[in-house]
Coordinates of C-alpha atoms and ligand atoms in Angstrom, one line a residue:
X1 CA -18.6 50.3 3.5
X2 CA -16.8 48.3 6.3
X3 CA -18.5 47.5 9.6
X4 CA -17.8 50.3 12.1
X5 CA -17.0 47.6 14.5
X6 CA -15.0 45.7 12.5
X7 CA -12.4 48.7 12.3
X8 CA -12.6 49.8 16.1
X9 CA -11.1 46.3 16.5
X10 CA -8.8 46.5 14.1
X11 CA -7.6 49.9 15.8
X12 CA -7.5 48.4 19.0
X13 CA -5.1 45.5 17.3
X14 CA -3.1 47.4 15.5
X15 CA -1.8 50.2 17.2
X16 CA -0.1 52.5 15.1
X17 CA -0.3 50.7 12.2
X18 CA -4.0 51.1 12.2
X19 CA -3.6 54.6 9.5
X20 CA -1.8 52.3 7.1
X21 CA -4.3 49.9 7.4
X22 CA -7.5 51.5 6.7
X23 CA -6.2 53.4 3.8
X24 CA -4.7 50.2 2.5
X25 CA -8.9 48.9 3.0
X26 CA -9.8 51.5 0.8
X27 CA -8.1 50.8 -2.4
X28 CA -8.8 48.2 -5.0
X29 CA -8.5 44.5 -3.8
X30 CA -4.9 42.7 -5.7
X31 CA -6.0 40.3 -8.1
X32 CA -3.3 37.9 -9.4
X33 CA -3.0 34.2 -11.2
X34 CA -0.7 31.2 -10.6
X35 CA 1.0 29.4 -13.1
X36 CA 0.2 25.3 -14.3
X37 CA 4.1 24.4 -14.4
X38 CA 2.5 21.1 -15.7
X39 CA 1.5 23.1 -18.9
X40 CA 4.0 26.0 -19.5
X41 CA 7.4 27.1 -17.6
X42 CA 6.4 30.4 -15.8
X43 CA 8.9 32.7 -17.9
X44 CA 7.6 31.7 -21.2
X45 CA 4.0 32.5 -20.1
X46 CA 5.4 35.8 -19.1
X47 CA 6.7 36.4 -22.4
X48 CA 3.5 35.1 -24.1
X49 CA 0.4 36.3 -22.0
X50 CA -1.0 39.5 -23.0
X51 CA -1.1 41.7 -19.7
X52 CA 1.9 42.6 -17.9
X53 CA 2.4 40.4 -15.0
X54 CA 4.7 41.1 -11.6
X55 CA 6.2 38.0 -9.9
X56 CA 4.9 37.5 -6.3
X57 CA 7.8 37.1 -4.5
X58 CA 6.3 34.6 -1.9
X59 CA 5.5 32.4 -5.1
X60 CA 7.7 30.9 -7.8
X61 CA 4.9 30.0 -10.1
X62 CA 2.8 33.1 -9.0
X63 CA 2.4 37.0 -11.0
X64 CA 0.3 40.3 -9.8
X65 CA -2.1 41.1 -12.5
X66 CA -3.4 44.8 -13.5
X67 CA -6.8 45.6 -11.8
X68 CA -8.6 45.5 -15.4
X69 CA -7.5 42.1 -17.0
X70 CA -9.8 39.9 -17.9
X71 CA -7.6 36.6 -18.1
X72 CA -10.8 34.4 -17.0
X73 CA -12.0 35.2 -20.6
X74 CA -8.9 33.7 -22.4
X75 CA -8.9 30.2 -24.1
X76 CA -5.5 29.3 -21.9
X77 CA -7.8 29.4 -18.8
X78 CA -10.1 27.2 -20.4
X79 CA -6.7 25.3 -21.3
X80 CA -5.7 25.2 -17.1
X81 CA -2.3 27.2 -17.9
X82 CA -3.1 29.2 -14.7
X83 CA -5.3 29.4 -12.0
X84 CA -6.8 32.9 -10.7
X85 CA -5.5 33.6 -7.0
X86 CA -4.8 36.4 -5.3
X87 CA -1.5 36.7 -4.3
X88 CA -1.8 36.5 -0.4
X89 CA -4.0 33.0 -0.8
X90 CA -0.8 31.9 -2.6
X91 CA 1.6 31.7 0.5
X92 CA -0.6 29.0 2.2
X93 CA 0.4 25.8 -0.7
X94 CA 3.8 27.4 -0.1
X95 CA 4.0 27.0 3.9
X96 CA 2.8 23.6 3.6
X97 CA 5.8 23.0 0.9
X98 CA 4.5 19.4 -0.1
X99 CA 7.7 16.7 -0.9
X100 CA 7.9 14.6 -3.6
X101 CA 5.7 11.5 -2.8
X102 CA 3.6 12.7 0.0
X103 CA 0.3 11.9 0.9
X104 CA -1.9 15.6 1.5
X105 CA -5.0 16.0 2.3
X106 CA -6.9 19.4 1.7
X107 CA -9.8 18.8 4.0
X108 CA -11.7 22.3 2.9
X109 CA -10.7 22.4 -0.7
X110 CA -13.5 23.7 -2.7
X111 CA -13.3 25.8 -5.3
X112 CA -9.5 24.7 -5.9
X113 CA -7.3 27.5 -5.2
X114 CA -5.0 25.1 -2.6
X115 CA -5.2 22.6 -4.6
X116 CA -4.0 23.4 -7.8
X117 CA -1.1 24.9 -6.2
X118 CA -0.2 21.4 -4.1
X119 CA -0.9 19.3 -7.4
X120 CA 1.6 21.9 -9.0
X121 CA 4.6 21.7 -5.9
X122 CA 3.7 17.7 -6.0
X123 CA 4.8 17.5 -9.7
X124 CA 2.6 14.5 -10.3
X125 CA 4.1 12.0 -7.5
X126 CA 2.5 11.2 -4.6
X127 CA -1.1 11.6 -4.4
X128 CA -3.4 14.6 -3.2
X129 CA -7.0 13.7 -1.3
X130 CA -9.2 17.2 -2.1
X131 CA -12.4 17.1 0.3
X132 CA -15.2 19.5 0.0
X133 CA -17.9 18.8 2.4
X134 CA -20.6 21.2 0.3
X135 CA -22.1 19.4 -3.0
X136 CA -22.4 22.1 -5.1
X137 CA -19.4 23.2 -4.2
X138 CA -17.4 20.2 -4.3
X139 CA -18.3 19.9 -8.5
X140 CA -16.6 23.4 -9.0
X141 CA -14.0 21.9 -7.2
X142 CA -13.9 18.6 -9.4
X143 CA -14.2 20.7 -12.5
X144 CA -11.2 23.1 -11.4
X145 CA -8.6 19.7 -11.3
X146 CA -9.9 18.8 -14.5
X147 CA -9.0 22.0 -15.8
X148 CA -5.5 22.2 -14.4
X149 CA -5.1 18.4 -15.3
X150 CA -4.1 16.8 -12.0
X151 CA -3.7 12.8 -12.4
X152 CA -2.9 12.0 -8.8
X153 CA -5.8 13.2 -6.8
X154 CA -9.3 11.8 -5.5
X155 CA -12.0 14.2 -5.0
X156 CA -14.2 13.4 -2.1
X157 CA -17.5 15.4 -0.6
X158 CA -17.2 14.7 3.4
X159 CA -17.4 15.5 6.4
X160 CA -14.4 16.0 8.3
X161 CA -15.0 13.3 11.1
X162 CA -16.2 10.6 8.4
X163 CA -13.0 10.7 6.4
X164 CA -10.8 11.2 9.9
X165 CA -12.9 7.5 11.1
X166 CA -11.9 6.5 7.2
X167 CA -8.2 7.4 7.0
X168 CA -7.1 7.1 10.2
X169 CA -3.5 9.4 10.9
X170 CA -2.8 8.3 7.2
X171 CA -1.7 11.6 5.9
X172 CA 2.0 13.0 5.5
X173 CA 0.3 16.8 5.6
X174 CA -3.3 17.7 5.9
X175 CA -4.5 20.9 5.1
X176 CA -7.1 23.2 6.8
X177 CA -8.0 26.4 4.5
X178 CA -10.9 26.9 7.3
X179 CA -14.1 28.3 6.9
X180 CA -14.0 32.0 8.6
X181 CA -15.5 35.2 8.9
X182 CA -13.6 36.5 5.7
X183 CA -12.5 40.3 6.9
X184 CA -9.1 39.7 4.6
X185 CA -11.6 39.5 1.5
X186 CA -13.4 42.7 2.3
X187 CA -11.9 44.5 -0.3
X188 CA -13.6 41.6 -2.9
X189 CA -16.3 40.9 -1.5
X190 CA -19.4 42.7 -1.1
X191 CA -21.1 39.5 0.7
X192 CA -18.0 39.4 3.2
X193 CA -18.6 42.8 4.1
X194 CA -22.2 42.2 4.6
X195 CA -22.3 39.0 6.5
X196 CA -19.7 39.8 9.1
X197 CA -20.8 40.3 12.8
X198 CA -18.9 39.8 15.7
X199 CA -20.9 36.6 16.7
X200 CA -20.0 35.9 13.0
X201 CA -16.3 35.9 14.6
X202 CA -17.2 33.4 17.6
X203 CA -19.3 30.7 15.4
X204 CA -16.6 30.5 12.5
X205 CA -14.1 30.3 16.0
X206 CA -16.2 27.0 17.5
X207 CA -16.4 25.5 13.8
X208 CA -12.7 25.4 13.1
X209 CA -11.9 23.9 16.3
X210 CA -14.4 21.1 15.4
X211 CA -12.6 20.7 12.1
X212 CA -9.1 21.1 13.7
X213 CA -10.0 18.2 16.1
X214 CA -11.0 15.7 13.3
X215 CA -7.8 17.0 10.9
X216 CA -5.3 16.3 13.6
X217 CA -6.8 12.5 13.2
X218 CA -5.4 12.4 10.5
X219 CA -1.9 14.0 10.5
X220 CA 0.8 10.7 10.9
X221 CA 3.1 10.9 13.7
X222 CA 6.4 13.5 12.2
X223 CA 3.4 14.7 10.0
X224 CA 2.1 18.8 9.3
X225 CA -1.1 20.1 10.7
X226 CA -1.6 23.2 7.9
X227 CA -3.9 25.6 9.4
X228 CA -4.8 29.0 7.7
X229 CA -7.6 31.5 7.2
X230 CA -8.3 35.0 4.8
X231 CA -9.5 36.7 8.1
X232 CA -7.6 38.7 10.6
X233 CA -9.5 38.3 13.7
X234 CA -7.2 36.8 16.7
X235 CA -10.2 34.4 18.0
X236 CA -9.8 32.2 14.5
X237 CA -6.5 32.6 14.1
X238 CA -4.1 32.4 17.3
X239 CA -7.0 31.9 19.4
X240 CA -8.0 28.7 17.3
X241 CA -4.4 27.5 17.6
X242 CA -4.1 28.1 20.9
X243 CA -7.3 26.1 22.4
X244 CA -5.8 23.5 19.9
X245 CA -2.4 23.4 21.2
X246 CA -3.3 23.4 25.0
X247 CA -5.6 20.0 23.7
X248 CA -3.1 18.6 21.6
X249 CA 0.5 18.4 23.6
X250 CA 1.4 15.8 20.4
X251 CA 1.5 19.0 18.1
X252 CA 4.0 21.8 18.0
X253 CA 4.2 25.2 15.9
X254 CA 6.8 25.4 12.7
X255 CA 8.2 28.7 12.8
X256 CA 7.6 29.9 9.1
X257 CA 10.0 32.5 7.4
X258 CA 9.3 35.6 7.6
X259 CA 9.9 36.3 4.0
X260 CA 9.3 40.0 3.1
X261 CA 6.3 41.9 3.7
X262 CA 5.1 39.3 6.2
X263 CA 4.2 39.8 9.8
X264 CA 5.0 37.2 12.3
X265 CA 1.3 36.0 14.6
X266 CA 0.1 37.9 17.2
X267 CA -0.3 35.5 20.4
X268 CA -0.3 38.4 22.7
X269 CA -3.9 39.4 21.0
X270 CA -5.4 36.3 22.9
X271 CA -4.9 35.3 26.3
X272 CA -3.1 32.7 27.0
X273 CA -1.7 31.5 23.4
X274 CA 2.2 30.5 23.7
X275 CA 4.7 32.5 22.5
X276 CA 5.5 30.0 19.6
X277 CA 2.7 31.4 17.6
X278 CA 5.3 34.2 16.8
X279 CA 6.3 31.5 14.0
X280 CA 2.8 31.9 12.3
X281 CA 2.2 34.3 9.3
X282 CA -0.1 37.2 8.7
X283 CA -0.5 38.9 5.4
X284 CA -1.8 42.3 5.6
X285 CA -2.9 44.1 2.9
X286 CA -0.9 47.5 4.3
X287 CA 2.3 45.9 4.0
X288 CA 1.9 43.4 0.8
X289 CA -0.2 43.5 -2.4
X290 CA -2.2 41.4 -1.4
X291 CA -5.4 40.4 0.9
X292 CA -5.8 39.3 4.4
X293 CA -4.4 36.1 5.1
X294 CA -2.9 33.8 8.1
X295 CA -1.1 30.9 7.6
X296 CA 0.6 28.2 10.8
X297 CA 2.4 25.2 10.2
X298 CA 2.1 23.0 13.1
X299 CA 3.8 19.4 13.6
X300 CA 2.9 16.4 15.1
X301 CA 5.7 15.5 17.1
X302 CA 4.9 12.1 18.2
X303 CA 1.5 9.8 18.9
X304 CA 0.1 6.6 17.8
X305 CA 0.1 4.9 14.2
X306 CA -3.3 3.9 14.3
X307 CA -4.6 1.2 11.4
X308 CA -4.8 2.6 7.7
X309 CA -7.6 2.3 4.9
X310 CA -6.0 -0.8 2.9
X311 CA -4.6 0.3 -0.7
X312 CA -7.8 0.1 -3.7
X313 CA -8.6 -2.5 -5.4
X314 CA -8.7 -1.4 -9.0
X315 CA -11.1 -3.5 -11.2
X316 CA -11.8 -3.4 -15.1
X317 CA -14.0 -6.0 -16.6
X318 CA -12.5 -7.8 -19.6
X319 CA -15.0 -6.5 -22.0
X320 CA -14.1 -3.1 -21.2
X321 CA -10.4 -3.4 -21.0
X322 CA -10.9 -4.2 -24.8
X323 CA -13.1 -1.6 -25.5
X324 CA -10.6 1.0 -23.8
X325 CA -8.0 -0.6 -25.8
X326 CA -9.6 -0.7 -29.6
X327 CA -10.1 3.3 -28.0
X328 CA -6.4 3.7 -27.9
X329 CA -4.7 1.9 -30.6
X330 CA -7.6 4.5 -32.7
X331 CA -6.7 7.8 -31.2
X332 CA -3.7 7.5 -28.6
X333 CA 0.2 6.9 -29.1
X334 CA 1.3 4.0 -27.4
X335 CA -0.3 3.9 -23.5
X336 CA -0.1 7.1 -22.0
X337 CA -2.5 6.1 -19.4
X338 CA -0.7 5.6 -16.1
X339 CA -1.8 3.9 -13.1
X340 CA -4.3 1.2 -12.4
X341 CA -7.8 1.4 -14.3
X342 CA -10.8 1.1 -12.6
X343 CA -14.2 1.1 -13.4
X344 CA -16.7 3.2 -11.1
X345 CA -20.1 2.8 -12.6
X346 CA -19.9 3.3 -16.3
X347 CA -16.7 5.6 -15.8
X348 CA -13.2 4.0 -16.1
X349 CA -10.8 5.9 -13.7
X350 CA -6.9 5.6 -13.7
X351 CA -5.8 5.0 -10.2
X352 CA -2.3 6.4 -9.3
X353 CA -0.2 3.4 -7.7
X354 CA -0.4 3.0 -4.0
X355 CA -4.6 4.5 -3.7
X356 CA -6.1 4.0 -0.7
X357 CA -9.4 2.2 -1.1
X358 CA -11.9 5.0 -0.8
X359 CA -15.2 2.6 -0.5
X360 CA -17.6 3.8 2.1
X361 CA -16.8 7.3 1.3
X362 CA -18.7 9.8 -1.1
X363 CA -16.6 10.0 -3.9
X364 CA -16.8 12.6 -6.7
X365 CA -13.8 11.0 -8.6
X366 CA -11.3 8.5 -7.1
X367 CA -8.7 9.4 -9.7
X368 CA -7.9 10.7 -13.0
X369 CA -11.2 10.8 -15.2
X370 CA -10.8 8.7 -18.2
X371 CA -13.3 7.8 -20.2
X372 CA -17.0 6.5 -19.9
X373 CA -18.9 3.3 -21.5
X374 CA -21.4 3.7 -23.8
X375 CA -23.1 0.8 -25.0
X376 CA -19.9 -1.1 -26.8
X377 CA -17.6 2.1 -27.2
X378 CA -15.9 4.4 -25.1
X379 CA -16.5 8.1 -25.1
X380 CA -13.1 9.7 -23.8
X381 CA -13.4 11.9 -20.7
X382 CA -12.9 15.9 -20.8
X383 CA -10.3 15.5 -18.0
X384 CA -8.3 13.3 -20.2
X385 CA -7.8 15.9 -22.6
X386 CA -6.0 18.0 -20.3
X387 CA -4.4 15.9 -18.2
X388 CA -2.8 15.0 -21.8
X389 CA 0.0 16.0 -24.0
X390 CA -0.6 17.3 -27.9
X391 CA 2.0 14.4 -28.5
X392 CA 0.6 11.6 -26.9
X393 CA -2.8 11.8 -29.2
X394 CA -2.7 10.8 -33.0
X395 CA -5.0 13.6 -34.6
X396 CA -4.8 17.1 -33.1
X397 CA -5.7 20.3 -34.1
X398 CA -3.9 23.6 -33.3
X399 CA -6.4 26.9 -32.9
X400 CA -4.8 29.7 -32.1
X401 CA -6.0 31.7 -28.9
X402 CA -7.0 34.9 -31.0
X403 CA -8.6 33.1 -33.8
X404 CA -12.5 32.6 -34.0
X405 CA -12.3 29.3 -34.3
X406 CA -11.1 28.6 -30.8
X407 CA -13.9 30.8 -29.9
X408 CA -16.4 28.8 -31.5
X409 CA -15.1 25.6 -29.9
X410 CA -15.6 27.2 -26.6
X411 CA -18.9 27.8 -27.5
X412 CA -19.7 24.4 -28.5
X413 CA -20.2 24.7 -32.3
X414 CA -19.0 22.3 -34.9
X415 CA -15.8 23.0 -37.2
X416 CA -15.1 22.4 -40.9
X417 CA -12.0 20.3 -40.5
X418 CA -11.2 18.0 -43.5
X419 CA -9.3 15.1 -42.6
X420 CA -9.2 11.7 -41.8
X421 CA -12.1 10.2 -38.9
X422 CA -11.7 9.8 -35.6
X423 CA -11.5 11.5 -32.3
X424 CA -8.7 14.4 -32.5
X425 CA -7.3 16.7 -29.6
X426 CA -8.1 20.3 -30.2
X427 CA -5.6 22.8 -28.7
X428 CA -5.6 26.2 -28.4
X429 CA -2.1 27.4 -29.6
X430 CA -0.7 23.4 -28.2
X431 CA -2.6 23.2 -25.0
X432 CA -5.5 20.8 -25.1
X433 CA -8.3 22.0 -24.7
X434 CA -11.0 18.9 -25.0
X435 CA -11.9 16.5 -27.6
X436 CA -14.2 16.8 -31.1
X437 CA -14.4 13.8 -33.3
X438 CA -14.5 14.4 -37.0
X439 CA -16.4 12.8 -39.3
X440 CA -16.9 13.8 -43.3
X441 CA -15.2 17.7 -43.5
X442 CA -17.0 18.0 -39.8
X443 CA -15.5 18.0 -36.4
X444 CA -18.1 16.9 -34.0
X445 CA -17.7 19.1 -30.9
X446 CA -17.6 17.2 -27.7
X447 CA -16.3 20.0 -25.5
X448 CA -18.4 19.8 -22.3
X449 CA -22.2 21.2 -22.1
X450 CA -21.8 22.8 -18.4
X451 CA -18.7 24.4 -19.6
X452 CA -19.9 26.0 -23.3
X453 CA -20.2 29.8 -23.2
X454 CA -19.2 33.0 -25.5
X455 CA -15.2 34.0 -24.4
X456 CA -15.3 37.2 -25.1
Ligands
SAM501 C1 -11.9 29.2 2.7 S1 -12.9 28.1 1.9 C2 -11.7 27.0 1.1 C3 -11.0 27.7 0.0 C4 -10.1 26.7 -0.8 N1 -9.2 26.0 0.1 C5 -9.4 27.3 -1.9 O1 -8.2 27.6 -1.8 O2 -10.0 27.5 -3.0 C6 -13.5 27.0 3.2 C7 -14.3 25.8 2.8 O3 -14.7 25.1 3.9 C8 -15.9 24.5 3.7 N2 -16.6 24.2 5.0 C9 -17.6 24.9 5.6 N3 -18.0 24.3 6.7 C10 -17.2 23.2 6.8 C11 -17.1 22.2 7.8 N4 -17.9 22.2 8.9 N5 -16.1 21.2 7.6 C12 -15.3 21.3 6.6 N6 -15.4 22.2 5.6 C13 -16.3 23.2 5.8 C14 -16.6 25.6 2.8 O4 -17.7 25.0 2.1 C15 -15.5 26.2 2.0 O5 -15.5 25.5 0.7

């Protein structure tokens, strides 16, 4: 059930709409997924997946799913050939519209959804800073750009103010996904429904100023401010731009297109916001398929270049440069390995070109995940396999997704695969799914522990 009060202020901000709205509340909540154009071109997945699927028009890379799919179960997820998003959450990656090249960060990233979508508009170039400040949640974020196979980003677990003291106003976009009081995931979520209060409203309101304060730190001079939320209440969306603006005269608001089904912001909901919050986004779930969302692009029109963390300083020992070698001349094709290698503890990390140094910080991963040391040999990272191509790997083998052995994989088992030794790639159809290594008629499973489980 939705909070009585919840709706009286809803009706009171709505208007006439409000009928729309509510019976728009009471229907089933849009589910949809997003494309890995890294992995597969968007039409041939439409032709191969096996629900029908309706482009999002918002969203190039992005299809409305029917209520009852089940597309988490499916070996491609396990492959990262999409991500599950619903449709509103994908105009946010959109508004911010990285270039080739730039430097994002994504300051409240966890579990991924943003992410994966600015790896995906990046292409690969440039290089993508994902923060989490929770733990726990930061590892599902980690795990989540392993899956989808991103090589250019760093995963960090911070607090805003400690990596706005780190970077400095290094970024060419930062992105705030804030934390809110979640009314546009009502129809989801149970635990949204239940936790929401109006003083729910005002603390979520006093927290995303905090982490608005510490993100425009970071935002370079000609640089985007991203701000968005999946709640509709005015005090955390227009209201939280608007005590920002009337403390930051340096930032301005980036009128958004109002592509169709979007409404444009509200800024007569809260007193005193300028006008030029018109240019802001709301999704409603009355006049889209999809949830409650709010998106603002804001820009910093001028300030101070202010010192920047100095690039990394990539280090491999000797020893293990020629272990990683022997590694690759045995299972690779030529050197697929970009960037700088690094060793962070026992793992060897390659470092896209250009890095800031990230020491002082806590680090989950400060790049692509390669491989770890073991004694005098190198055990190949998960996050290699995906971020990898069938070709670039000298033994593979090619499961298809409805067979059982993919299935049993997935669960962890071993396979009879005769053959000759040595690590091999498994796919499901070719999409890598993680490595085995096959010894005798045996491969040796070495898909991940924390991610074994039955498929289907
Ligand atoms: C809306 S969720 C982010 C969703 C994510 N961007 C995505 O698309 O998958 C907001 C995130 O903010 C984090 N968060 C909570 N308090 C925070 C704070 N004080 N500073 C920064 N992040 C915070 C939460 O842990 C949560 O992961």
């Amino acid at each position: 059930m939705l909070p009585p009060l919840f709706l009286e202020r809803m009706q009171a901000l709505l208007g006439a709409e409000y009928p729309a709205f509510a019976q728009a509340m009471q229907s089933h909540a849009e589910a949809g997924l997003r494309v890995n154009p890294a992995k597969i071109a968007p039409q041939d997945f439409v032709s191969r997946a096996p629900w029908p699927l309706e482009p999002v028009p918002w969203c190039a890379y992005g299809f409305h799913l029917p209520p009852d799919a089940r597309p988490g179960r499916h070996p491609w997820h396990a492959a990262g050939l999409y991500y599950l998003q619903e449709p509103s959450a994908m105009a946010v990656a959109e508004a911010l519209a990285p270039r080739p090249g730039e430097r994002i960060l994504d300051l409240a990233a966890a579990p991924g959804g943003k992410s994966t979508h600015i790896a995906a508009l990046l292409g690969g170039t440039g290089l993508l800073i994902a923060n989490e400040i929770h733990p726990q949640r930061a590892r599902v974020l980690a795990e989540n750009l392993e899956r989808w196979g991103v090589t250019n980003a760093a995963i960090t677990n911070e607090t805003p103010d400690r990596l706005a003291a780190h970077f400095g106003a290094y970024f060419d976009a930062v992105l705030v996904d804030a934390p809110c009081s979640g009314e546009g995931m009502f129809r989801k979520s149970e635990n949204a429904r239940q936790d929401w209060s109006p003083a729910t409203v005002q603390a979520c309101a006093s927290r995303q100023d905090a982490i608005l304060r510490q993100a425009a730190r970071m935002v370079r001079p000609g640089g985007r401010l991203v701000y968005s939320t999946c709640t509709f209440a005015p005090e955390e969306d227009e209201g939280t731009l608007a005590r920002f603006l009337e403390t930051h005269p340096d930032f301005e608001v980036l009128p958004l297109p109002q592509k169709a089904g979007f409404a444009p912001g509200l800024p007569d909901a809260v007193s005193g916001a300028p006008v030029s919050l018109k240019g802001c986004i709301r999704l409603w779930p009355h006049r889209l398929r999809g949830e409650g969302h709010f998106v603002a692009v804001l820009r910093r029109v001028d300030g101070a270049e202010t010192p920047l963390p100095p690039p990394a300083k990539p280090r491999l020992p000797r020893e293990v440069q020629r272990y990683l070698q022997a590694w690759q001349a045995a299972a690779l094709h030529g050197t697929p390995l970009e960037g700088s290698l690094h060793l962070a503890g026992r793992r060897v990390y390659a470092l896209p070109l250009g890095f800031p140094d990230l020491s002082g910080l806590r680090v989950l991963h400060p790049g692509l995940w390669v491989a770890e040391v073991r004694k005098n040999r190198i055990q190949p990272a998960h996050a290699l396999a995906l971020a990898l191509k069938p070709e670039d790997a000298l033994r593979t083998v090619h499961l298809p997704a409805q067979s059982d052995a993919v299935l049993a994989y997935l669960r962890g088992e071993s396979l009879p695969l005769p053959g000759e030794a040595g690590w091999v790639l498994v796919c499901v159809d070719e999409f890598p799914l993680g490595w085995g290594k096959r010894s005798g008629k045996q491969l040796k499973n070495h898909y991940p522990r924390g991610l074994r489980r039955p498929f289907r």
